[in-house]
mmCIF file of C-alpha atoms and ligand atoms in Angstrom:
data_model
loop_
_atom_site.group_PDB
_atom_site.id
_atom_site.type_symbol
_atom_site.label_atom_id
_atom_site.label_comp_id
_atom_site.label_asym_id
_atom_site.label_seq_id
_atom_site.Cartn_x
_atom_site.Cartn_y
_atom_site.Cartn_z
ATOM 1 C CA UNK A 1 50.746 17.929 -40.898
ATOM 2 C CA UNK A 2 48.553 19.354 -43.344
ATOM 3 C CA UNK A 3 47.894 18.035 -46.708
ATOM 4 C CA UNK A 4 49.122 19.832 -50.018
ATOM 5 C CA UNK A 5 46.366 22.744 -50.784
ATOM 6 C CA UNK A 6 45.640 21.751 -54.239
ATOM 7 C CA UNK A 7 45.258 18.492 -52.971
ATOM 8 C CA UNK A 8 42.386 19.502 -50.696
ATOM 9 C CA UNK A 9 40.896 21.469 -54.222
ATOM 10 C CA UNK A 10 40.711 18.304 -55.842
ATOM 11 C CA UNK A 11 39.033 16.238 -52.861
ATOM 12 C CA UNK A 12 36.445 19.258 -52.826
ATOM 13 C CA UNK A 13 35.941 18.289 -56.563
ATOM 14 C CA UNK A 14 35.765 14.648 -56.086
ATOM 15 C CA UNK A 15 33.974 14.597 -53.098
ATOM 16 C CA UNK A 16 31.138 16.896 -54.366
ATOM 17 C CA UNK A 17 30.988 14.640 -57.786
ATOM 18 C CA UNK A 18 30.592 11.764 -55.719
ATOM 19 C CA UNK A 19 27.363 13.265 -53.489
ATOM 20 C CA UNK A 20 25.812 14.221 -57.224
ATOM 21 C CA UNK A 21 25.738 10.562 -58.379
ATOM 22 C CA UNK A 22 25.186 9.363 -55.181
ATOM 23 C CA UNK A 23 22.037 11.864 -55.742
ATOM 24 C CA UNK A 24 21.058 10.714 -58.871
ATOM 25 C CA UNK A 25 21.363 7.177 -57.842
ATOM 26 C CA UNK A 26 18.903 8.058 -54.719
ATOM 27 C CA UNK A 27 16.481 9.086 -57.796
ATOM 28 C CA UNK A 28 17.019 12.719 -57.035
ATOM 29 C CA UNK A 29 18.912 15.517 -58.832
ATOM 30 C CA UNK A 30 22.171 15.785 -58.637
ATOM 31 C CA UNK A 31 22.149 19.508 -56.681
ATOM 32 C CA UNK A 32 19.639 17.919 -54.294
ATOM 33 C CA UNK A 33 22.569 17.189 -51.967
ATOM 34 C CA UNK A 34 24.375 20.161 -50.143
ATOM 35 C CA UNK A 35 27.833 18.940 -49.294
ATOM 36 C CA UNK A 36 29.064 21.521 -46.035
ATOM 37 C CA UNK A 37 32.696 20.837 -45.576
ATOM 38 C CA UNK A 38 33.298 19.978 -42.129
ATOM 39 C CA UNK A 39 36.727 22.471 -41.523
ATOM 40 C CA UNK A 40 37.505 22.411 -37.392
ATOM 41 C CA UNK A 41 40.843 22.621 -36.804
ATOM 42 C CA UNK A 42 41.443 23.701 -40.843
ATOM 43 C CA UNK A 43 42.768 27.838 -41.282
ATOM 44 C CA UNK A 44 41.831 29.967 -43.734
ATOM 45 C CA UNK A 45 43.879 28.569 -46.616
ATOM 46 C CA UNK A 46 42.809 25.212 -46.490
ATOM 47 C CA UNK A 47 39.173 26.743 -46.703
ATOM 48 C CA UNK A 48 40.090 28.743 -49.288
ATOM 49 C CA UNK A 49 41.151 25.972 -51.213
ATOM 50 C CA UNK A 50 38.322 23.732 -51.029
ATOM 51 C CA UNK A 51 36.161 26.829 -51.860
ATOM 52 C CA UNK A 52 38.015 26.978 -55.140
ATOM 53 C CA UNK A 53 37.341 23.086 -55.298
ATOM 54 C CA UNK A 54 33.714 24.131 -55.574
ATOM 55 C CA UNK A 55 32.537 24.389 -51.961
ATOM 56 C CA UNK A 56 30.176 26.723 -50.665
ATOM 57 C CA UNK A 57 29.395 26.222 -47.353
ATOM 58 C CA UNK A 58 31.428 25.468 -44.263
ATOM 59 C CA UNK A 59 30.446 23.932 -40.774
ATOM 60 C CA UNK A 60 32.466 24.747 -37.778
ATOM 61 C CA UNK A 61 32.196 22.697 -34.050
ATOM 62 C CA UNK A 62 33.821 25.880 -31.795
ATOM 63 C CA UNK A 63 32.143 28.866 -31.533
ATOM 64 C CA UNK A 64 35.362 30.951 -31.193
ATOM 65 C CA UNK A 65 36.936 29.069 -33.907
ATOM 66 C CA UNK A 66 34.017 30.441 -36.034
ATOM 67 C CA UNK A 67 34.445 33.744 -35.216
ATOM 68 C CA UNK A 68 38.022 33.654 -35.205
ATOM 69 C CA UNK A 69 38.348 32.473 -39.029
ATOM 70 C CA UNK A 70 34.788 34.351 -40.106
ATOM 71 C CA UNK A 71 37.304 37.532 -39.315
ATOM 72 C CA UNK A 72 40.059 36.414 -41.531
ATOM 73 C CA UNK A 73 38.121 36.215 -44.124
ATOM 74 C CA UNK A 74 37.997 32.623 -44.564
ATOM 75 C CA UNK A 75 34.287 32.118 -45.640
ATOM 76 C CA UNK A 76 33.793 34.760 -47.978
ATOM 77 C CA UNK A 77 30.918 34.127 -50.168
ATOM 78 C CA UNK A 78 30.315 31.120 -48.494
ATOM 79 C CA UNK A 79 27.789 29.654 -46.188
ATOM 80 C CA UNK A 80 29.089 28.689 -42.558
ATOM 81 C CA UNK A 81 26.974 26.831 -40.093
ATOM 82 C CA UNK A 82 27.478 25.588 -36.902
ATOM 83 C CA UNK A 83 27.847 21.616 -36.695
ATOM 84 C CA UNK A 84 28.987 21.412 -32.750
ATOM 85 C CA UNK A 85 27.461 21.302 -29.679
ATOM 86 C CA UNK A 86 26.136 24.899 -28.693
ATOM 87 C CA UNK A 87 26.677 25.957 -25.243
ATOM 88 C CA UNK A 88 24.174 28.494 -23.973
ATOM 89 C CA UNK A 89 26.822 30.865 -23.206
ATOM 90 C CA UNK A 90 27.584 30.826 -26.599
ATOM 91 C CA UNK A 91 24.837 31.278 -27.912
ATOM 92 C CA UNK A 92 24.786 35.052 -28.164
ATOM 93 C CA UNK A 93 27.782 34.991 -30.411
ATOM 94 C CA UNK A 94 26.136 32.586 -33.321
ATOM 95 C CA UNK A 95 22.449 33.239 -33.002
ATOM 96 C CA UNK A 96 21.497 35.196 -36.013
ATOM 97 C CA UNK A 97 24.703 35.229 -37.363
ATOM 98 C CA UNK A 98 25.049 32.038 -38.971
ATOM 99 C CA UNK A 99 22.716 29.871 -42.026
ATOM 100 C CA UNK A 100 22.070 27.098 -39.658
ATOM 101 C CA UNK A 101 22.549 25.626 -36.632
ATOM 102 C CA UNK A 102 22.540 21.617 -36.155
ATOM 103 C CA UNK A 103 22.651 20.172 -32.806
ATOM 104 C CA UNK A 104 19.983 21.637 -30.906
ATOM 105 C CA UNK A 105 18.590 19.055 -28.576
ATOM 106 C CA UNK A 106 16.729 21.218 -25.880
ATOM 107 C CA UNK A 107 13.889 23.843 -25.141
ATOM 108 C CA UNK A 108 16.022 25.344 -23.052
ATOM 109 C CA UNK A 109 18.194 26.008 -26.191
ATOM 110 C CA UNK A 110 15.659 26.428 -28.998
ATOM 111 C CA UNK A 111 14.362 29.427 -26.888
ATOM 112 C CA UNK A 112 17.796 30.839 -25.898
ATOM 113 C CA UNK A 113 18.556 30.752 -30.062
ATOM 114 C CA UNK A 114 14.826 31.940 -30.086
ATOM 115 C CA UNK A 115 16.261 35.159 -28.147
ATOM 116 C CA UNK A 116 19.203 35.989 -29.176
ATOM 117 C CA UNK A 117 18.053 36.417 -32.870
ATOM 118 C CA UNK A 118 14.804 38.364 -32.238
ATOM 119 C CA UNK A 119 17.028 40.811 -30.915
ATOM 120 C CA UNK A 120 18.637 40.960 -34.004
ATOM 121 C CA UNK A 121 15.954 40.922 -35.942
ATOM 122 C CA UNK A 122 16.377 37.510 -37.506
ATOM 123 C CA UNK A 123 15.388 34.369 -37.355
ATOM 124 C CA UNK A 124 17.484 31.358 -36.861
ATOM 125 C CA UNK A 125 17.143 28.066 -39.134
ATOM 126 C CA UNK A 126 17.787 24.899 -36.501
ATOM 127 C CA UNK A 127 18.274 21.495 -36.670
ATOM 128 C CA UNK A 128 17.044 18.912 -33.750
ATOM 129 C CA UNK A 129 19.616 16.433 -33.610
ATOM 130 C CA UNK A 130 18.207 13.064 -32.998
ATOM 131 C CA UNK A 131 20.119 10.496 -31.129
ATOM 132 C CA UNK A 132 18.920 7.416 -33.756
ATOM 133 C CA UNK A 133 21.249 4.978 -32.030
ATOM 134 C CA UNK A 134 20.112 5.754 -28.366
ATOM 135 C CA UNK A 135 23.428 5.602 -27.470
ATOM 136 C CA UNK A 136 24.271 6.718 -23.614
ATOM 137 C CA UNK A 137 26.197 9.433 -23.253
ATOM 138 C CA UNK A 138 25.194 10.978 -26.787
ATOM 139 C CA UNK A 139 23.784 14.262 -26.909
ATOM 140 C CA UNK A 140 20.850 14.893 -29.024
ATOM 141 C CA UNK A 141 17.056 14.029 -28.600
ATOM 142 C CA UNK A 142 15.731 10.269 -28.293
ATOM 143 C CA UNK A 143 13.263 9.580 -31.250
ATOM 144 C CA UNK A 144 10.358 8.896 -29.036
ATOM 145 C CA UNK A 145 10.879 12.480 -27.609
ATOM 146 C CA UNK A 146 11.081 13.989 -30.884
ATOM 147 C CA UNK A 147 7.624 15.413 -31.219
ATOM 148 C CA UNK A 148 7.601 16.935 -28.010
ATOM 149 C CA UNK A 149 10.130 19.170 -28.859
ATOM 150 C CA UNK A 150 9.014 19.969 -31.981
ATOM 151 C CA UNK A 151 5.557 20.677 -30.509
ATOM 152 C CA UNK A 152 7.511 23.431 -28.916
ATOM 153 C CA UNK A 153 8.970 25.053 -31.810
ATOM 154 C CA UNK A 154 6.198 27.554 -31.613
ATOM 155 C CA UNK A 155 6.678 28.984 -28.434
ATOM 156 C CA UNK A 156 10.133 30.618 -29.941
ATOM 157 C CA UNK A 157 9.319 32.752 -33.123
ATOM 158 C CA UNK A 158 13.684 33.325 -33.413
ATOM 159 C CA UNK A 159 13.638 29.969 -34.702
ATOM 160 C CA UNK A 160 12.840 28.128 -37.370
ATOM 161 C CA UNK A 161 13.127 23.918 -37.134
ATOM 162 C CA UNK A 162 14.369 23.208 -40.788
ATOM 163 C CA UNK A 163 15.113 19.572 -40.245
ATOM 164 C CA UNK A 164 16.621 16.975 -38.498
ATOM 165 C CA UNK A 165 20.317 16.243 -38.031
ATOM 166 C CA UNK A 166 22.099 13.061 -36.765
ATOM 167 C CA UNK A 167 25.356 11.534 -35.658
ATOM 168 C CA UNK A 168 25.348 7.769 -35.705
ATOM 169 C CA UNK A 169 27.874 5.561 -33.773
ATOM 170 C CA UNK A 170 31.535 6.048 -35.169
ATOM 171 C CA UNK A 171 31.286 3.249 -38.211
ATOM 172 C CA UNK A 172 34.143 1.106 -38.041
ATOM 173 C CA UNK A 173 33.071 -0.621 -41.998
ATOM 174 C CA UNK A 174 30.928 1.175 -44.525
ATOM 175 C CA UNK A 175 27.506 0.090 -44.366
ATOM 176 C CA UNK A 176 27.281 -0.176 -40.870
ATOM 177 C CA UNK A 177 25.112 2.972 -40.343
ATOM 178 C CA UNK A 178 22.907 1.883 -43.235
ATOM 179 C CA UNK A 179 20.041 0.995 -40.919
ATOM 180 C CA UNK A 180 20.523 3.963 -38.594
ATOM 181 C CA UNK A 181 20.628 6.389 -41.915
ATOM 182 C CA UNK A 182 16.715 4.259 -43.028
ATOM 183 C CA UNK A 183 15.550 4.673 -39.543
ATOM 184 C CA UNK A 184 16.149 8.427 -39.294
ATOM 185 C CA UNK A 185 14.707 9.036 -43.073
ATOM 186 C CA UNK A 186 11.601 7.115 -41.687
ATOM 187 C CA UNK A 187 11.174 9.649 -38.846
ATOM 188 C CA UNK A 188 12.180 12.730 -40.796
ATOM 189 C CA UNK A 189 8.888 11.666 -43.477
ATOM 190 C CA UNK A 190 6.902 10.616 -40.633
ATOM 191 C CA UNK A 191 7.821 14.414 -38.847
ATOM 192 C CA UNK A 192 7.124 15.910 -42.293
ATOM 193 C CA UNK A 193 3.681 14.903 -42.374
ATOM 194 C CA UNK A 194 2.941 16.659 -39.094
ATOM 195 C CA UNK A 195 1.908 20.500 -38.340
ATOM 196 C CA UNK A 196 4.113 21.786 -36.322
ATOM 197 C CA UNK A 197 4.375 25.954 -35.973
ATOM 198 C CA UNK A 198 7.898 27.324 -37.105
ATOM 199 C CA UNK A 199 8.527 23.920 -38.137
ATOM 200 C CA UNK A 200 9.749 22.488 -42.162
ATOM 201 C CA UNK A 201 11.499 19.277 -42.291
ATOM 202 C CA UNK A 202 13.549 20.399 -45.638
ATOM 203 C CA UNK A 203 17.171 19.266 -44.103
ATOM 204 C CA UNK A 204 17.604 16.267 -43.173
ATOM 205 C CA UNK A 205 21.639 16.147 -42.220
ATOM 206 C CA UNK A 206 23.627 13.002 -41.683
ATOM 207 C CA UNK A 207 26.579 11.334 -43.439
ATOM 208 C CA UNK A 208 30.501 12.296 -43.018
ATOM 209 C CA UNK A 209 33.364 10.792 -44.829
ATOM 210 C CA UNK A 210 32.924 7.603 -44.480
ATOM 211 C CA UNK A 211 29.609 7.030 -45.194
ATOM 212 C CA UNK A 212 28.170 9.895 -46.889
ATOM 213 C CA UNK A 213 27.013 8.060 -49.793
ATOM 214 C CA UNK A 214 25.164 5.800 -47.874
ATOM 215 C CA UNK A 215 23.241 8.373 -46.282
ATOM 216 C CA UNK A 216 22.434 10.234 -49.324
ATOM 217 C CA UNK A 217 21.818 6.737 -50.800
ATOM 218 C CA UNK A 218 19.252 6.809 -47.610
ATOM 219 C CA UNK A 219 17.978 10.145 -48.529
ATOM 220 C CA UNK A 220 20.270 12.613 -46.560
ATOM 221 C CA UNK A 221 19.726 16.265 -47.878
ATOM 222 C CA UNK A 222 23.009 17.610 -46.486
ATOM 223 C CA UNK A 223 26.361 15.510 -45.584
ATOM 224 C CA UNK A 224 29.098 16.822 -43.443
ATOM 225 C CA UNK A 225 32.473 15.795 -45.012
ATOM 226 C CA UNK A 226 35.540 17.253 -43.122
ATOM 227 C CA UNK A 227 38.448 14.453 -43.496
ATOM 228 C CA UNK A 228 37.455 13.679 -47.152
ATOM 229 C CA UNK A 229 38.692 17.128 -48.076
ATOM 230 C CA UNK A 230 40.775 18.359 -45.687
ATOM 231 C CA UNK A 231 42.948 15.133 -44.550
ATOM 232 C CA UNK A 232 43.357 14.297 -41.414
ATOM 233 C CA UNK A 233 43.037 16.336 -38.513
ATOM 234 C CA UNK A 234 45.801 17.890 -36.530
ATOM 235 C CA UNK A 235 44.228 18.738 -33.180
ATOM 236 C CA UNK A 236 47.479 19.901 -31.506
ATOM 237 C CA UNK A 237 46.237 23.472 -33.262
ATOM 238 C CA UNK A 238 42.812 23.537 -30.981
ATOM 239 C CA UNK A 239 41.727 22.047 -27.807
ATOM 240 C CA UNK A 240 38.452 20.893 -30.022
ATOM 241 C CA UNK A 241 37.797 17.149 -30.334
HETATM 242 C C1 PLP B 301 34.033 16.684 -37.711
HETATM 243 C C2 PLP B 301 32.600 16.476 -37.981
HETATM 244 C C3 PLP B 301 32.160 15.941 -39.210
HETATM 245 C C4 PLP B 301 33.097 15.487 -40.303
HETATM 246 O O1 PLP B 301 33.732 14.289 -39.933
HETATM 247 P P1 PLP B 301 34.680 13.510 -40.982
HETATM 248 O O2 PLP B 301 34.630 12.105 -40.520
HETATM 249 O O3 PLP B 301 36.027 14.113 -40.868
HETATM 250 O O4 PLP B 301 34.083 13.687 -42.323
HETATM 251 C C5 PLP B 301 30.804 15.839 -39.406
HETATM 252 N N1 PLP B 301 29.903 16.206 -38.472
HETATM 253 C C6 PLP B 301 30.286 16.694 -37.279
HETATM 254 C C7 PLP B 301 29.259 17.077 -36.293
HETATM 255 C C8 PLP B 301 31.642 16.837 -37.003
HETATM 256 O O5 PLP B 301 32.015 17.306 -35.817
#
């Protein structure tokens, strides 16, 4: 069951109002924030409608669900980015072809990326996802391995590392994550004030629904907000999770 489509415009609406005073609270401006509308397992219309509730750029988990709506039409004039995990099979079918990329937690990966858009003649903004909760299991990179990889950002000219992004535990109350959100804006100022080649720490991306004004609050530069606008997720349309 999908929502009502002008109810989706008007979460767009509110949801983007709320990351501008959660902005201006934080001390910043209120455009500071980019709010990237999380829309797996959403089709075009949905998308369409939270475009016309003011959002301009989408993040996707599946590769071929990506490529699938980008060729309906469903992101015109829009931004998409990739949120997911990327395979490296998969790779050759994003690289280059998208504004960022977020959950890159490997050499191995960064130089695959590295690649793929070289041989389009681009090159790729990343984010290293950091696994702030050093939860088992969890992908992303462990904070105490963080500078290795970015000391490796320079073997891969394809790339560019543009920030940091990271999924905390699934909160079951509000603040919970409050602590992992100040931990990871410690380590994103603490990378920024390094010299690393082909790396900027401009992004730092963490927050979703539930808690996205605590990590802008924290001093997130991008939130990913899927169920806030969209409703809840039907998965019986994807095999996505
Ligand atoms: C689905 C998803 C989100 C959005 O989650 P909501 O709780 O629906 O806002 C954010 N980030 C990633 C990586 C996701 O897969």
């Amino acid at each position: 069951m999908s929502i009502p489509l002008e109810l989706v415009r008007d979460n767009a609406r509110r949801v983007l109002d709320r990351a501008r005073e959660a902005a201006v609270r934080s001390g910043r401006s209120g455009d500071a924030v980019t709010v990237v509308a999380a829309s797996k397992t959403n089709g075009r219309d949905a998308i369409r409608a939270a475009y016309e509730g003011g959002i301009r750029t989408f993040g996707e988990n599946r590769v071929q669900e990506l490529t699938e709506k980008r060729a309906q039409g469903a992101y015109e004039d829009a931004g998409i980015q990739l949120l997911g995990r990327l395979q490296k099979n998969k790779v050759k079918y994003v690289a280059g072809q998208v504004e960022l990329i977020h959950s890159v937690d490997s050499p191995e990966l960064m130089e695959a990326i590295s690649k793929r858009a070289l041989s389009l003649g681009r090159v790729q903004d990343i984010l290293i996802e950091v696994n702030i909760a050093a939860e088992e299991q969890k992908g992303g990179v462990p904070p105490e391995r963080l500078e290795e990889i970015l000391a490796r950002a320079g073997e891969n000219p394809g790339i560019r590392v543009a920030g940091l992004m990271t999924i905390p535990p699934a909160a079951a109350e509000k603040r919970e994550n409050f602590s992992f959100f100040e931990n990871m804006a410690r380590l994103f100022v603490d990378m920024a004030t390094k010299k690393y080649d082909n790396v900027i720490m401009q992004i730092m991306s963490m927050g979703m629904s539930r808690d996205f004004e605590d990590a802008i609050l924290a001093g997130a530069t991008l939130v990913r907000v899927g169920t806030a606008i969209f409703g809840p997720r039907d998965y019986g349309r994807t095999e996505d999770k």
